[in-house]
Amino acid sequence: MADQNNEQLHAMRHSLAHIMATAVTRIWPEAKLGVGPVVENGFYYDIDIPDVTISTDDFKRIEKEMIKVINQKQVFERSEKTIDEALEWAKSAKQPYKEELLNDLKRSGTTVAKDLNADELGTIANGNSAVDNVSFYTNSNFTDLCRGPHVESTGKVGAFKLMRIAGAYWRGKEGNPQMQRLYGVAFDTKEELNNHLQMLEEAKKRDHRKLGQELDIFVISDLVGPGLPLFTPRGTILRKELVKYSEELQRSVGYEETWNPHMTRVELYKTSGHYDKYPERFDVSSVESEDKFMLKPMNCPHHTQIYASKPRSYRDLPIRYMETTTMYRDEKSGELHGLSRVRSLTQDDSHAFVRHDQIEDEMRGILSIVKRMYQTLGLELSVDLSFRDDGDNYFGDKKAWDDAQAIIENIAKEEELNYKIELGEAAFYGPKIDIYVSDALGRKWQCATVQLDYVQPERFELEYTDENGEKKRPAMVHKAILGSIERFLSVYIEHTAGRFPIWLAPEQLRILQVKDSPEIENFVDEITALAKASGVRVEVDRANDSISKKIRNSQLMKVPYVLVIGEKELETRRVTPRTRLDLVNDDHTDSEYAFEDFILGIVRESKDRSAKSSL
Ligand SMILES: [Zn+2]
Ligand SMILES: [Zn+2]
């Protein structure tokens, strides 16, 4: 049922791309059309109009024209032409981009699927070399090369809105003509559309790049370079607390810490087989040495070298290394985005070298700590089990795969994970468990991953001696709990809108002094000293502002607890903390505490990593 709905929604969104192209060509008959695929939540069309730059001011006009087309309930009629007839059509319709696609199709039997897949093209291509006919869809006067499917008529397309216009190179290739990519979103109902637009508004408010600045978490410096975020003292507390927890969890299932340099001879990556697969590596040159070096884009090959440094017996296994370390990938500057897409990413990475009979326990241990991490963080998990299909592009014997996949699914069941199986999504070297979190806005993000790998042990010729004295290959289990800390923070800042739980809050307590008096100042110092000695992250606001302004400032910084200290507090040596709203339990009342008890309460909450205030 869900699939049927998805297909229907897909057809509807794609039909809207045609309707938009119909409207655009009605307004600008000279418009040349590229491709018009479906994307998440909507659709786009790449358009080239000589001497015209579409702006958001034109959206009303285009939408109005689209609604006319929709109200005319034009039927989408499918027809076929031979390739040569289709080429004739493209020429006479003055559609050079379609002509190019058709020529490619004629030459190779497919539109060049190297840079865009057939789905993205929104066109033909049945993938075989013998393409005789291509299909067209016509609504009223508008005809487009297309493989469908479409809804029945333009009247059946739900609710839509044009969102933005952006430049895009034809077929994604620099040097090709610049197209104007016109984006829209579409949903079955007006209500769903409105919900989506509301979500986007909320997402804008929570944008981690904006909050990251306001909450003083990270900065990007031109001199350091794009994609290389710098973390402030506050941001570094967040990172360290997350990593501390991740490492605590990993230690609890037997992982030991290692340390590797950030660069290596390229031979390491040639041996692992990653060298050619990582065009986004950063090469490093040496003045003196003939050797070529690179910054590490991952961690796995390095760990194999620690394993391989001495003989291993079956009794030593599993051998488990963990390392939270920064890696470097030369992402395209156009794709860099705040903390979610960076050039320096830090993973809570680990590798276990195990006997085949130990895979199950290893996976179970890892999944249990992944679950705990995300439970603590208040993020809901869903899991894709990425398994192989019947294709033959997988390494290793089928039996080992089947066993491993059965083990993985069994654990997913036992751990009551919300999982689905994705056939054909495995890595060539082994099955994967891809773990997604859902944030407060209902968006899904991949964070954690667990992967089973038979290939790297093979390539590095890793061995252990079994109970009969024979050499055997271990398997390797890769995992990251948070994934990239930077990327995780981008998700988590937006999920919490910067209201971090107490254990993560860079500033847990702020003390506001009401009145300028030496006695009150002494009392504030006394509380601050106790808080600091107890490990509470505390700041004192002694600025010459009104108390209401100080309270507002603490709210802007989303500080969990605020104490206002004046005559009354000094006299009773008791405090009435103001608690950040999201921490307050339903039955919470503003209570008074001896200040020592209050500090102890924060320490307890922080230690328990609780999400709510227990005070
Ligand atoms: Zn179409
Ligand atoms: Zn790895």
CSV table of C-alpha atoms and ligand atoms in Angstrom, one decimal, residues 298-301 303 347 349-351 429 451 453 456 476-479, ligand 2:
chain,number,residue,atom,x,y,z
A,298,MET,CA,39.6,7.1,7.0
A,299,ASN,CA,41.0,5.0,9.8
A,300,CYS,CA,40.6,1.4,9.0
A,301,PRO,CA,43.9,0.7,7.1
A,303,HIS,CA,44.4,-0.1,12.5
A,347,GLN,CA,34.7,9.9,13.8
A,349,ASP,CA,35.7,5.1,14.8
A,350,SER,CA,36.5,1.5,15.8
A,351,HIS,CA,37.6,-1.8,14.3
A,429,TYR,CA,33.1,-6.3,1.1
A,451,GLN,CA,30.0,-2.9,8.8
A,453,ASP,CA,34.4,-6.7,6.2
A,456,GLN,CA,40.7,-5.6,4.1
A,476,MET,CA,36.9,-7.0,10.6
A,477,VAL,CA,33.9,-5.2,12.1
A,478,HIS,CA,33.9,-1.4,11.5
A,479,LYS,CA,31.6,0.9,13.5
B,2,ZN,ZN,36.7,1.4,9.1
